[in-house]
Short mmCIF file of C-alpha atoms and ligand atoms in Angstrom, two decimals:
data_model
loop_
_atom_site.label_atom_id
_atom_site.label_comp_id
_atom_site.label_asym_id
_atom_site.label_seq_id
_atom_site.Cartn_x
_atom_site.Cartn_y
_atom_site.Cartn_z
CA UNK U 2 -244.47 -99.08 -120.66
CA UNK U 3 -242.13 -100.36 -118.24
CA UNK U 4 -238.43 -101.08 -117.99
CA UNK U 5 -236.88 -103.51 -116.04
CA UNK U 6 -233.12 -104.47 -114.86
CA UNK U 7 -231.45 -107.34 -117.66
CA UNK U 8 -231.53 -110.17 -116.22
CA UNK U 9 -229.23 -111.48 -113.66
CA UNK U 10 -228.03 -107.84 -112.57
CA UNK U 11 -229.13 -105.82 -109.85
CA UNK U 12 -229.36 -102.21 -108.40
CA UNK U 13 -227.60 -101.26 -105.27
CA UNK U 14 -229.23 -99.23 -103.25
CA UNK U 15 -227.82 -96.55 -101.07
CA UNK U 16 -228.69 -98.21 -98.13
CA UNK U 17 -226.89 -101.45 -99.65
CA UNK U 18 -224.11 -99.00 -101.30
CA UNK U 19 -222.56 -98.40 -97.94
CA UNK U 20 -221.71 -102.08 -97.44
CA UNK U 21 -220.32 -101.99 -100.97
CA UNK U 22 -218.22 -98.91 -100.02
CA UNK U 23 -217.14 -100.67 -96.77
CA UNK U 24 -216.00 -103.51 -98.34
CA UNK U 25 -214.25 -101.97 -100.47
CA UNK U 26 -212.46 -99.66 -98.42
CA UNK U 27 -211.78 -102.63 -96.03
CA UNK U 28 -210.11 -104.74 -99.53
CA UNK U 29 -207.97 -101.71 -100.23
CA UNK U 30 -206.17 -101.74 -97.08
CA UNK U 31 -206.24 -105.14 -96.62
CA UNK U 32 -203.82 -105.19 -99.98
CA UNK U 33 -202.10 -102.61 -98.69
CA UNK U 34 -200.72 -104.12 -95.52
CA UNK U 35 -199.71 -106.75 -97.98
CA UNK U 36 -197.95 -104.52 -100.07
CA UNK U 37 -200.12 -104.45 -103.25
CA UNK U 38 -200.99 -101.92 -105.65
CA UNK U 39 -204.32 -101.41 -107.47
CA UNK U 40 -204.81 -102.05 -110.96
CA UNK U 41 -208.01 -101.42 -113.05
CA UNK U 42 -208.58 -102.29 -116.41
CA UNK U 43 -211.81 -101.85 -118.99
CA UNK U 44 -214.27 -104.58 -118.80
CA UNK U 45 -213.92 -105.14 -122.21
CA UNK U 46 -210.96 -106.86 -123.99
CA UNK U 47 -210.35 -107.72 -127.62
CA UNK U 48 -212.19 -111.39 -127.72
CA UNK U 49 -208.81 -113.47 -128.27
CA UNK U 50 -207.09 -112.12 -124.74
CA UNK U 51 -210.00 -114.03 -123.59
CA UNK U 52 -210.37 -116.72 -125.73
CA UNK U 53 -207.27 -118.36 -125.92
CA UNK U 54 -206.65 -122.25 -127.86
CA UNK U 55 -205.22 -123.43 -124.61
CA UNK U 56 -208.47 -122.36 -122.34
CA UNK U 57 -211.83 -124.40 -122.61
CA UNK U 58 -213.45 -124.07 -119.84
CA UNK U 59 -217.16 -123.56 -119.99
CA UNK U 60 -217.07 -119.88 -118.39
CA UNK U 61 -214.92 -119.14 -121.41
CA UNK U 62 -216.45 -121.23 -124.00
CA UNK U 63 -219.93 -120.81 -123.33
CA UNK U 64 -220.56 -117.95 -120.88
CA UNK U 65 -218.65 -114.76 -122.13
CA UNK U 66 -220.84 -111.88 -123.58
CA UNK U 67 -219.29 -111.38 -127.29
CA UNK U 68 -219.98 -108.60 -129.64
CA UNK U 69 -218.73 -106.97 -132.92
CA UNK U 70 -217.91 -102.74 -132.47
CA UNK U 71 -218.64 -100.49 -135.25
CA UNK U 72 -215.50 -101.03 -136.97
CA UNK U 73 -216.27 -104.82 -136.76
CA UNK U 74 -213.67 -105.95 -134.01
CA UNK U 75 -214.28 -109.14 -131.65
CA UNK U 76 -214.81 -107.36 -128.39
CA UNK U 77 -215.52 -109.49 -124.83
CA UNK U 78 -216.90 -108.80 -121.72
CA UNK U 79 -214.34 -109.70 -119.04
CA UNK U 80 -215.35 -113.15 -117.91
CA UNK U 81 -212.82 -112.85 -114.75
CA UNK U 82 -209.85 -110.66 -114.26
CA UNK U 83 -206.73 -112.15 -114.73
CA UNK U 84 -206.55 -112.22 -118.39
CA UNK U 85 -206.96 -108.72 -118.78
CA UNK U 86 -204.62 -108.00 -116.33
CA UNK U 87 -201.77 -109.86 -117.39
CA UNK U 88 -202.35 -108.41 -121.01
CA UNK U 89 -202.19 -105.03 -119.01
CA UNK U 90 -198.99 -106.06 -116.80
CA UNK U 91 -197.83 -107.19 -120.76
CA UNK U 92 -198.72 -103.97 -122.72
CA UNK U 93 -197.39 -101.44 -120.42
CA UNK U 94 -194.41 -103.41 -119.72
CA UNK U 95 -194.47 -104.23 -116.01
CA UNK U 96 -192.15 -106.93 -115.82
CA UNK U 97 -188.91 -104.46 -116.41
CA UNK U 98 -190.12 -103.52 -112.77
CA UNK U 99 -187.09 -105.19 -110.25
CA UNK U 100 -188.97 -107.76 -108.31
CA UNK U 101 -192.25 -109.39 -108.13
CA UNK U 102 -195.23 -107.06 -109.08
CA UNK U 103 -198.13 -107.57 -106.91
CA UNK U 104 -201.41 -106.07 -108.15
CA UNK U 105 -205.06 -106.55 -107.07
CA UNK U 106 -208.20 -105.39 -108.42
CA UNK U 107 -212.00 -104.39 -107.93
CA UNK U 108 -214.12 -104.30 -110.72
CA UNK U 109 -217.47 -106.18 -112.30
CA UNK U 110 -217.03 -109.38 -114.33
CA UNK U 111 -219.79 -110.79 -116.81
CA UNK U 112 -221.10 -114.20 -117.03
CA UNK U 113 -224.13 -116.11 -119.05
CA UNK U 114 -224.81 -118.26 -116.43
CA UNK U 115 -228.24 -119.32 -114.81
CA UNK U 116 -229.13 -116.67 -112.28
CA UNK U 117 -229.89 -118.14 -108.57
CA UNK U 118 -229.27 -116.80 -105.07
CA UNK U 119 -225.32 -115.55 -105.46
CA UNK U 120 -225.12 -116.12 -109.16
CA UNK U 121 -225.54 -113.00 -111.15
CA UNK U 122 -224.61 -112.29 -114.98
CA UNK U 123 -223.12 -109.19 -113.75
CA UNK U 124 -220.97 -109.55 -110.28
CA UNK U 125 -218.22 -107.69 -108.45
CA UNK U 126 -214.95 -109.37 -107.69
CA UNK U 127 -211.67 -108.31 -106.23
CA UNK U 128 -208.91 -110.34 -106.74
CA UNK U 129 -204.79 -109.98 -106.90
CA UNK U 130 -202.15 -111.40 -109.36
CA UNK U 131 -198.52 -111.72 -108.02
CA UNK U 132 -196.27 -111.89 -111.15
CA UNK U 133 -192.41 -113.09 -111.32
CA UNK U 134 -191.85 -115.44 -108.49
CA UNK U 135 -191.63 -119.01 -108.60
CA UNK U 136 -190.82 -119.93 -104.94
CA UNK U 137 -193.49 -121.15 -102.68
CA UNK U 138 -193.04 -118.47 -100.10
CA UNK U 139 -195.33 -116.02 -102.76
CA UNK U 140 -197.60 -119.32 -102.44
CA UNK U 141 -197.94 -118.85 -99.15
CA UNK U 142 -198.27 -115.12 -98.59
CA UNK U 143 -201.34 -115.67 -101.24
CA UNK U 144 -202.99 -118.06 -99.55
CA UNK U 145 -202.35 -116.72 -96.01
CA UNK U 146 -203.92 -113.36 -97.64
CA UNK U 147 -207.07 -115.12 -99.16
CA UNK U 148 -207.70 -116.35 -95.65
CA UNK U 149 -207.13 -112.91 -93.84
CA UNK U 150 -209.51 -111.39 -96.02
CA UNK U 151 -212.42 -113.72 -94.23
CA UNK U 152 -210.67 -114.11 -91.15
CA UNK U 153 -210.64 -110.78 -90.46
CA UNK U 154 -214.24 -110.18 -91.38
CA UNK U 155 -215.27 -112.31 -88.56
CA UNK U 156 -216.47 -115.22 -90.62
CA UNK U 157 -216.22 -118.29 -88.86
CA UNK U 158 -214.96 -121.55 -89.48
CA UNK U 159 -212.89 -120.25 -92.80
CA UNK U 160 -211.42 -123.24 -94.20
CA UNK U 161 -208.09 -123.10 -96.91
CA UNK U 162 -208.90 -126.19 -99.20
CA UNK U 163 -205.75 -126.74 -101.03
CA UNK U 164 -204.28 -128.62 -103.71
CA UNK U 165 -201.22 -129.06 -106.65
CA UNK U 166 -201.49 -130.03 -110.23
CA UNK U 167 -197.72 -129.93 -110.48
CA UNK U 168 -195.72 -128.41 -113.20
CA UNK U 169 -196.61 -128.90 -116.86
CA UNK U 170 -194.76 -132.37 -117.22
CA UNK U 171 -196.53 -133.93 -113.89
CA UNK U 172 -200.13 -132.58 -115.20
CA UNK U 173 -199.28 -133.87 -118.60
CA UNK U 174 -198.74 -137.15 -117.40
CA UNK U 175 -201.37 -136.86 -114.73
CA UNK U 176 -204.08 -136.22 -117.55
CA UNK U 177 -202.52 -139.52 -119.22
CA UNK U 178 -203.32 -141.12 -116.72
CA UNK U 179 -206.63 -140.10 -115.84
CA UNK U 180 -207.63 -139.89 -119.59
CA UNK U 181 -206.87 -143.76 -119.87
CA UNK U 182 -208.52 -144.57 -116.61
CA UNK U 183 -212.10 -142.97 -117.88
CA UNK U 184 -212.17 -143.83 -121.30
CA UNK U 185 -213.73 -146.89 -120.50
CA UNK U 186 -216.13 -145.32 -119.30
CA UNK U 187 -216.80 -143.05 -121.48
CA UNK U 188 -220.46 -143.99 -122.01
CA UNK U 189 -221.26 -143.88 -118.48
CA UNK U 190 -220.09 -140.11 -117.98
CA UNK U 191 -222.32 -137.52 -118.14
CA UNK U 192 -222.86 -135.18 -120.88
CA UNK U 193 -220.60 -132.52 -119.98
CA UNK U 194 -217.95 -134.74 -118.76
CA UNK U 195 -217.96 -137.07 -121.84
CA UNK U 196 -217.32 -133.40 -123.73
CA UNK U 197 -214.76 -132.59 -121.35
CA UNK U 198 -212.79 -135.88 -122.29
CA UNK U 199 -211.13 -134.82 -125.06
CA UNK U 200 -211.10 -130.64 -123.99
CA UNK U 201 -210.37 -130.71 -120.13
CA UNK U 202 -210.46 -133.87 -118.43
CA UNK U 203 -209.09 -132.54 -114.92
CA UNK U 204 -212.46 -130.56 -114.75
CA UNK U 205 -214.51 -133.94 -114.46
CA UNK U 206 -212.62 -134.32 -111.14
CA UNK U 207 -214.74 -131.67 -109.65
CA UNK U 208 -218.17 -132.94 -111.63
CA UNK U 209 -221.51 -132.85 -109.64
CA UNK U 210 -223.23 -135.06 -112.03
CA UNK U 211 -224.55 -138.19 -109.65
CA UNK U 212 -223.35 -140.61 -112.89
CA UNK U 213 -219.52 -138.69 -112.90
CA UNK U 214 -219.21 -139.30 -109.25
CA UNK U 215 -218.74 -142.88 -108.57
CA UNK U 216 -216.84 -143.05 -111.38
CA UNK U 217 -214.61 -140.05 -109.95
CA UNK U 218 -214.25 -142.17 -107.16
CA UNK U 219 -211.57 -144.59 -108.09
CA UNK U 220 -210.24 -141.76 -110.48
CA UNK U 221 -206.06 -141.78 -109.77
CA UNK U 222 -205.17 -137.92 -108.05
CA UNK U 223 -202.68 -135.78 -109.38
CA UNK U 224 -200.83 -136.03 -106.27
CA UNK U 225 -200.02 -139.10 -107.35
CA UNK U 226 -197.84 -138.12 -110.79
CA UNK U 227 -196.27 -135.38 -108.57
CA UNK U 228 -192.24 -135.27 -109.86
CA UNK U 229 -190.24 -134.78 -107.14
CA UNK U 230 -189.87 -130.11 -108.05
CA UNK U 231 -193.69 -129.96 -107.69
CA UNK U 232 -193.40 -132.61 -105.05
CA UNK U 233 -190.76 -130.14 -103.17
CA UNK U 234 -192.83 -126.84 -104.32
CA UNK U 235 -196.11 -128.41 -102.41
CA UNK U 236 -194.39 -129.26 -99.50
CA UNK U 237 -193.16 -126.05 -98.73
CA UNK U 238 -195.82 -124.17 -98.99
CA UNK U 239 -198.18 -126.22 -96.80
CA UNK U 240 -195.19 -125.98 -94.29
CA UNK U 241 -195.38 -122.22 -94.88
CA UNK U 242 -199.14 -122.08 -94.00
CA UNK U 243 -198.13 -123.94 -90.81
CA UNK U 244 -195.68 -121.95 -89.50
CA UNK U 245 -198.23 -119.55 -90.13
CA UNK U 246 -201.05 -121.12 -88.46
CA UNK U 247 -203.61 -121.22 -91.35
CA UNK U 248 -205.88 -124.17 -91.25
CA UNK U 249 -205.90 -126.12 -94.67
CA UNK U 250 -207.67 -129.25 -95.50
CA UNK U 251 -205.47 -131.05 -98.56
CA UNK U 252 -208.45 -131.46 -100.99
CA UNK U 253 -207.00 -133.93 -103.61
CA UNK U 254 -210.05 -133.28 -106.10
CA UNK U 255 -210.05 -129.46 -106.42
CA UNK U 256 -208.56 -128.88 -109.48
CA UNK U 257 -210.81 -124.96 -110.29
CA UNK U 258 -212.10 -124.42 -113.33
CA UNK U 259 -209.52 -122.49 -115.34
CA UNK U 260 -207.15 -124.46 -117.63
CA UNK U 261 -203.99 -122.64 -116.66
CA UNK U 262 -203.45 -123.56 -113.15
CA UNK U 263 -200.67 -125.65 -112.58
CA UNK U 264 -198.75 -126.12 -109.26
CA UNK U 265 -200.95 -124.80 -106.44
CA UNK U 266 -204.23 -124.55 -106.44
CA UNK U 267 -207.17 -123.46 -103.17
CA UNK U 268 -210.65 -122.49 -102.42
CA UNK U 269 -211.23 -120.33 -99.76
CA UNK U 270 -214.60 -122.30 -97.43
CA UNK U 271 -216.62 -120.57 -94.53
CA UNK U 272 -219.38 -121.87 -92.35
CA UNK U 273 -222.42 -119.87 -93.43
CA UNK U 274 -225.63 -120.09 -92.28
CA UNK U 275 -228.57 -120.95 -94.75
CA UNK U 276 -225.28 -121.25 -97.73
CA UNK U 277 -225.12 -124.52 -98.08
CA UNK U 278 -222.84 -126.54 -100.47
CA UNK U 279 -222.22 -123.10 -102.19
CA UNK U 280 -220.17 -121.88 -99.63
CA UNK U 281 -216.52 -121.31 -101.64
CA UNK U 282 -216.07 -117.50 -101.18
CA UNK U 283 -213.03 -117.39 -103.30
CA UNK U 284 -210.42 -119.22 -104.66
CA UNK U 285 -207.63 -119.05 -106.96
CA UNK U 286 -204.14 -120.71 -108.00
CA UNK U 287 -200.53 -120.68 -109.70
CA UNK U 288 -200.42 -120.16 -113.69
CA UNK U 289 -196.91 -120.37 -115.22
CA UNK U 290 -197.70 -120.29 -119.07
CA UNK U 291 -200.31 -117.18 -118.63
CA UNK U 292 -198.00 -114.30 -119.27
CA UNK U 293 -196.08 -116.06 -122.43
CA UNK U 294 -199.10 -116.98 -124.07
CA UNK U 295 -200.70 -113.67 -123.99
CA UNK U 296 -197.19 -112.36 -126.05
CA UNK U 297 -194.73 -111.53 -123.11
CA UNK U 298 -191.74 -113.24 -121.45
CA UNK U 299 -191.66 -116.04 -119.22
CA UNK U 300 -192.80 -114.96 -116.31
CA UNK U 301 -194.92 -117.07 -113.36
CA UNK U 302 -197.72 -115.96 -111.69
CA UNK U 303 -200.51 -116.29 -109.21
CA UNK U 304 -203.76 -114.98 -107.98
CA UNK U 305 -206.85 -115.46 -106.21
CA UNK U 306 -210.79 -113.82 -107.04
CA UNK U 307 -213.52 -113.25 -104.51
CA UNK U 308 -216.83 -112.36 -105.27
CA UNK U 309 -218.48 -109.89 -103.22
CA UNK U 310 -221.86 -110.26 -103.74
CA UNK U 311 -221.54 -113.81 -102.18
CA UNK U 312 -219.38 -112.48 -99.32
CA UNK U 313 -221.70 -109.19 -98.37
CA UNK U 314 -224.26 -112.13 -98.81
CA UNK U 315 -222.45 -114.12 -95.79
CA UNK U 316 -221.54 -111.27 -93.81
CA UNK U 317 -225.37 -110.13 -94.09
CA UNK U 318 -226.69 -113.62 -92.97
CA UNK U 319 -223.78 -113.93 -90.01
CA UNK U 320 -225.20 -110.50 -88.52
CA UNK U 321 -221.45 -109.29 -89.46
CA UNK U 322 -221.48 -104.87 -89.78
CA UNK U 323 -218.84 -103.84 -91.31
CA UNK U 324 -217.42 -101.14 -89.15
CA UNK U 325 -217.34 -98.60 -92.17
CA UNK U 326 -220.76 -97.89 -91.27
CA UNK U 327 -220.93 -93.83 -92.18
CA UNK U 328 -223.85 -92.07 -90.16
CA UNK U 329 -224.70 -88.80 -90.93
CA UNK U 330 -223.16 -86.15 -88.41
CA UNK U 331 -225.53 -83.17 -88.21
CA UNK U 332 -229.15 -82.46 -89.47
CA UNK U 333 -230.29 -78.83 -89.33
CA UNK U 334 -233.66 -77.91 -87.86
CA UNK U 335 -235.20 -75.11 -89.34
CA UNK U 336 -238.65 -72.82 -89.27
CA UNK U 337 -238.45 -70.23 -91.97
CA UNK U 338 -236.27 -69.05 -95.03
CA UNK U 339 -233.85 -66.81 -92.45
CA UNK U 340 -232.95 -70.06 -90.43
CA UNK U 341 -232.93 -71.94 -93.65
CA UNK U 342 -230.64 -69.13 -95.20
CA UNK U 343 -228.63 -69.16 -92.21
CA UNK U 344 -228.63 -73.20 -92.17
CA UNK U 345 -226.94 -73.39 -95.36
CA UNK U 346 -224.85 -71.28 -95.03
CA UNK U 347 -223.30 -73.51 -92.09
CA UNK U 348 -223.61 -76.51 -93.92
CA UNK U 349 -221.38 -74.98 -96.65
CA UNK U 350 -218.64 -73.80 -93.87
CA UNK U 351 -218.87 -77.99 -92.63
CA UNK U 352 -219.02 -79.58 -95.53
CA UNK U 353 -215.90 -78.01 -96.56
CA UNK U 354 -214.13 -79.91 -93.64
CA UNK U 355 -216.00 -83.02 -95.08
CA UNK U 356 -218.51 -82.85 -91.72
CA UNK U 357 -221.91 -84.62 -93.16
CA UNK U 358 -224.99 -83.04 -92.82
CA UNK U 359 -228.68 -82.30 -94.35
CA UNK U 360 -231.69 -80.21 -93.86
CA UNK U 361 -235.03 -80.19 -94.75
CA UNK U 362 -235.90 -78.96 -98.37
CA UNK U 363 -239.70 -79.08 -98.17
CA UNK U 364 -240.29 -76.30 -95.69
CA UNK U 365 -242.21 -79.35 -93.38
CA UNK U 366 -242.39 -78.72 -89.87
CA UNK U 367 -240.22 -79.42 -86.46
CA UNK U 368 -241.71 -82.96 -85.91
CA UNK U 369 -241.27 -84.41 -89.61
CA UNK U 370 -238.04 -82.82 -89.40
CA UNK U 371 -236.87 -84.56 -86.07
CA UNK U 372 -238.29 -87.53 -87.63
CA UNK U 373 -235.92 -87.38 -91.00
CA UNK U 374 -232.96 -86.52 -88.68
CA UNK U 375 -233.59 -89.28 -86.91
CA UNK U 376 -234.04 -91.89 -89.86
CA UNK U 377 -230.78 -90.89 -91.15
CA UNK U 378 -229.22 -91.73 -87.22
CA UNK U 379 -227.50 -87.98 -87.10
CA UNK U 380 -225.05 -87.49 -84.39
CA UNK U 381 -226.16 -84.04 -84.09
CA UNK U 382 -229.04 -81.79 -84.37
CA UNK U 383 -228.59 -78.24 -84.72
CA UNK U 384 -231.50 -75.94 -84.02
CA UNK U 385 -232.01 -72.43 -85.35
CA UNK U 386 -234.62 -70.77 -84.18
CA UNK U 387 -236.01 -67.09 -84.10
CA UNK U 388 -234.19 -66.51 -81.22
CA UNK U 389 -231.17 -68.16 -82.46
CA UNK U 390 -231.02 -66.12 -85.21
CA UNK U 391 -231.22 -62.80 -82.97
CA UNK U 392 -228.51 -64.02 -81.16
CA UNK U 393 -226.68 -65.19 -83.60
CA UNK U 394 -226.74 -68.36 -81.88
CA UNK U 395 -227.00 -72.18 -82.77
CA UNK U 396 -229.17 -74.80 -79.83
CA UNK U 397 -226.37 -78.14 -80.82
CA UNK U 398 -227.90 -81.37 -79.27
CA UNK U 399 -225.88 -84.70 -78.93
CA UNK U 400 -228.72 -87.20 -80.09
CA UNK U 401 -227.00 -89.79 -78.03
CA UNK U 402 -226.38 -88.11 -74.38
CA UNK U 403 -229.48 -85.71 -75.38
CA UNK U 404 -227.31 -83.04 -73.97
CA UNK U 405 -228.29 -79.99 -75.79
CA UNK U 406 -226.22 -76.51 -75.51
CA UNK U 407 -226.22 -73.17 -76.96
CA UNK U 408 -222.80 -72.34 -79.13
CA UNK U 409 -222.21 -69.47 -80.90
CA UNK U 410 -222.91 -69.36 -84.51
CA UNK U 411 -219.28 -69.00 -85.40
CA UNK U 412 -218.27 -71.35 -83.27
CA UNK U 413 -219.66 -74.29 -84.61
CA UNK U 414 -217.52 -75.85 -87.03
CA UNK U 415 -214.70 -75.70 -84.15
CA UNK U 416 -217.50 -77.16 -81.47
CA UNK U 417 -218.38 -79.55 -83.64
CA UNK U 418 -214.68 -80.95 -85.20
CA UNK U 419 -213.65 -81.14 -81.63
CA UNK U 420 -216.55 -83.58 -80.75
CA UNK U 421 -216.92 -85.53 -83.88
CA UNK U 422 -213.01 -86.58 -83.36
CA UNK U 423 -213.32 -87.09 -79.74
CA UNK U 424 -216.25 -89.26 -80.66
CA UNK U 425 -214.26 -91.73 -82.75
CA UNK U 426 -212.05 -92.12 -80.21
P1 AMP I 523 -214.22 -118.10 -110.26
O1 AMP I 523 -213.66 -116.92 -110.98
O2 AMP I 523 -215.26 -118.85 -111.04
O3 AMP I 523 -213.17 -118.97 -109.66
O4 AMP I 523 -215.03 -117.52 -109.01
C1 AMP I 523 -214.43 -116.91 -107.93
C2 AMP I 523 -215.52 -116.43 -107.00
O5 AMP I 523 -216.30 -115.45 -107.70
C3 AMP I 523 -216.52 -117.50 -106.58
O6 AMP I 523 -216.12 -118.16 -105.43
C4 AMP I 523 -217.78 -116.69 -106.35
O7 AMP I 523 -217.75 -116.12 -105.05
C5 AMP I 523 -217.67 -115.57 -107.36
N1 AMP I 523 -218.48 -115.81 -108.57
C6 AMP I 523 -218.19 -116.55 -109.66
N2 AMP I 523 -219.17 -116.50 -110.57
C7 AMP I 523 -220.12 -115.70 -110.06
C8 AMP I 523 -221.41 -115.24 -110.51
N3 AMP I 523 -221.90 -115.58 -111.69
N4 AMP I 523 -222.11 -114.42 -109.70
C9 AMP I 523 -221.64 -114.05 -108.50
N5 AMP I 523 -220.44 -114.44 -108.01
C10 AMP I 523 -219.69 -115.27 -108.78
#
């Protein structure tokens, strides 16, 4: 009997696990800088925080993993992260904070979708939510943020696509408007879009059905039913990104797939090699009706997702290391059970000052050993031999230089903090 994975997950590996871990590390102080502060919540929610009347989009309608419990409640697997955490920001009563609340978050989302090459049932996104602000400078700062986050990886050619909806009286009468221009063609739309109609017509802007397109074509854009707030509102902001010196491309047709964007909306676009028209890395928008529908007060909001798999992905096929790249520091050579007595006992004195380091645990000799130590690139080898261990003595050789030196025993961990620092700077 065998067991396999379910589909469309995956295993990470240690050797992948440290790009993981690097990525993270590099998101949490990314948010930092901005002044964010981590929120995690359980990837399961009671099914209506999730589905809600007002949201029909297909990852919600079709895609979520749904289950009874024991006790027979609607439970669902977290499709994406906002919704949970705005019912979290709700329950626990962030917005009596003074000022805007800025949160992000790291965590795996859950999808029924076809697996393919950076499409996974189970995937890892991090994301933020900035809650209580309407003015476009928390527009900006988002935006500006979703672009450092590539930028500063090294992609190249990251591209802001950006667009507005307006408030909820321009996209009313913006879906009006579009509803009455594709009626008539109703019959020509595809499927999907013909459902989409009557549930969420903006969707069929972004349609890749060959029969939606030319009819998408001549489609009026919501720039055009603008009022003159949201008119103001996406002014500033793309004046923000300027004095900032983002790029942005005004993309009249993204409209993202969530029903309650309103205002601004982007998609975060790099270059990548081999990626082709699948190369939005992120994206996200404004919501202003979130937070009251899911039970608490008025309060506007905004956010962005990545998802990482597709990003390690890029960075993997643009050569990119992350610099977070943890190589062991030591590896202890050893003969017999005194040196290997001996060994971990020093292991135990460097590990407590978080020095890394491994020995062999299959009594195998010198040359398989060397060969281990040097599979796992250690910065350091440190040789006890018999004569070592009647001199109470260590042989410490710099793998790099080759320079190898005799240190006292006790003097290791000292030896051996000194260098490690000096070698990081
Ligand atoms: P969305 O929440 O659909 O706006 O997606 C935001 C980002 O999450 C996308 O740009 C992708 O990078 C990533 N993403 C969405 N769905 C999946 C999936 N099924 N597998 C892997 N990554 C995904």
């Amino acid at each position: 009997m065998s067991y396999y994975k379910v589909k469309g997950t995956y295993d990470v590996l240690p050797n992948e696990a440290k790009n993981w871990i690097a990525l993270e590390n590099y998101v949490r102080k990314l948010f930092k800088t901005y002044n964010y502060g981590e929120i995690r919540t359980p990837i399961m929610e009671y099914s209506q925080v999730i589905h809600r009347e007002t949201e029909m989009s297909d990852m919600v309608t079709k895609e979520t993993y749904n289950f009874k419990d024991k006790a027979n409640r609607d439970l669902t697997l977290r499709p994406e992260g906002t919704a949970g955490v705005i019912r979290s920001y709700i329950e626990n009563k962030l917005y009596a904070a003074p000022g805007v609340t800025k949160l992000y978050y790291i965590g795996p989302n859950f999808r029924y979708e076809r697996p393919q090459r950076g499409r996974f049932r189970q995937f890892m996104q991090f994301g933020c939510e900035v809650l209580g602000s309407n003015e476009p400078t928390i527009d900006a700062e988002v935006i500006e943020l979703a672009y450092q986050t590539i930028y500063q990886l090294g992609l190249k050619q990251v591209s802001v696509q950006v667009n507005s909806l307006g408030d909820d009286a321009s996209k009313a009468a913006y879906r009006k408007a579009l509803v009455a221009y594709l009626t008539p063609f109703k019959d020509q739309l595809s499927k999907d879009s013909q459902i989409r109609l009557e549930q969420n017509p903006l969707r069929i802007l972004d349609s890749k059905a060959s029969e939606d397109i030319e009819i998408i074509k001549y489609a009026p854009r919501p720039q055009d039913y603008l009022n003159e707030t949201s008119k103001m509102h996406f002014e500033t902001v793309l004046s923000l990104l300027d004095t900032m010196h983002i790029p942005y491309e005004i993309n009249n047709k993204l409209v993202r797939g969530l029903d309650y964007y309103a205002h601004t909306v982007f998609e975060i676009h790099a270059m990548i090699k081999g990626f082709g028209a699948q190369n939005a890395l992120g994206g996200g928008g404004r919501y202003q009706n979130l937070v009251k529908e899911l039970g608490g007060p008025d309060t506007p909001g905004i956010g962005y997702a990545f998802g990482m798999e597709r990003l390690l992905d890029a960075l993997n096929q643009e050569a990119i290391e992350l610099t977070d790249q943890t190589t062991m520091d030591v590896y202890f050579i050893t003969f017999d059970d005194l040196s290997r007595k001996q060994a971990m006992k020093l292991q135990h004195q460097l590990r407590t000052q978080f020095i890394s380091s491994d020995m062999d645990h299959l009594a195998r000799g010198f040359k398989q050993q060397l060969k281990e130590a040097l599979r796992y690139d250690a910065k350091y080898l440190v040789i006890i031999g018999e004569d070592e261990l009647k001199n109470n003595v260590v042989q410490l050789k710099n793998t790099k230089t080759e320079n190898q030196e005799v240190i006292p025993m006790d003097a290791l961990l000292q030896t051996l903090k000194e260098r490690l620092n000096h070698d990081k700077i």
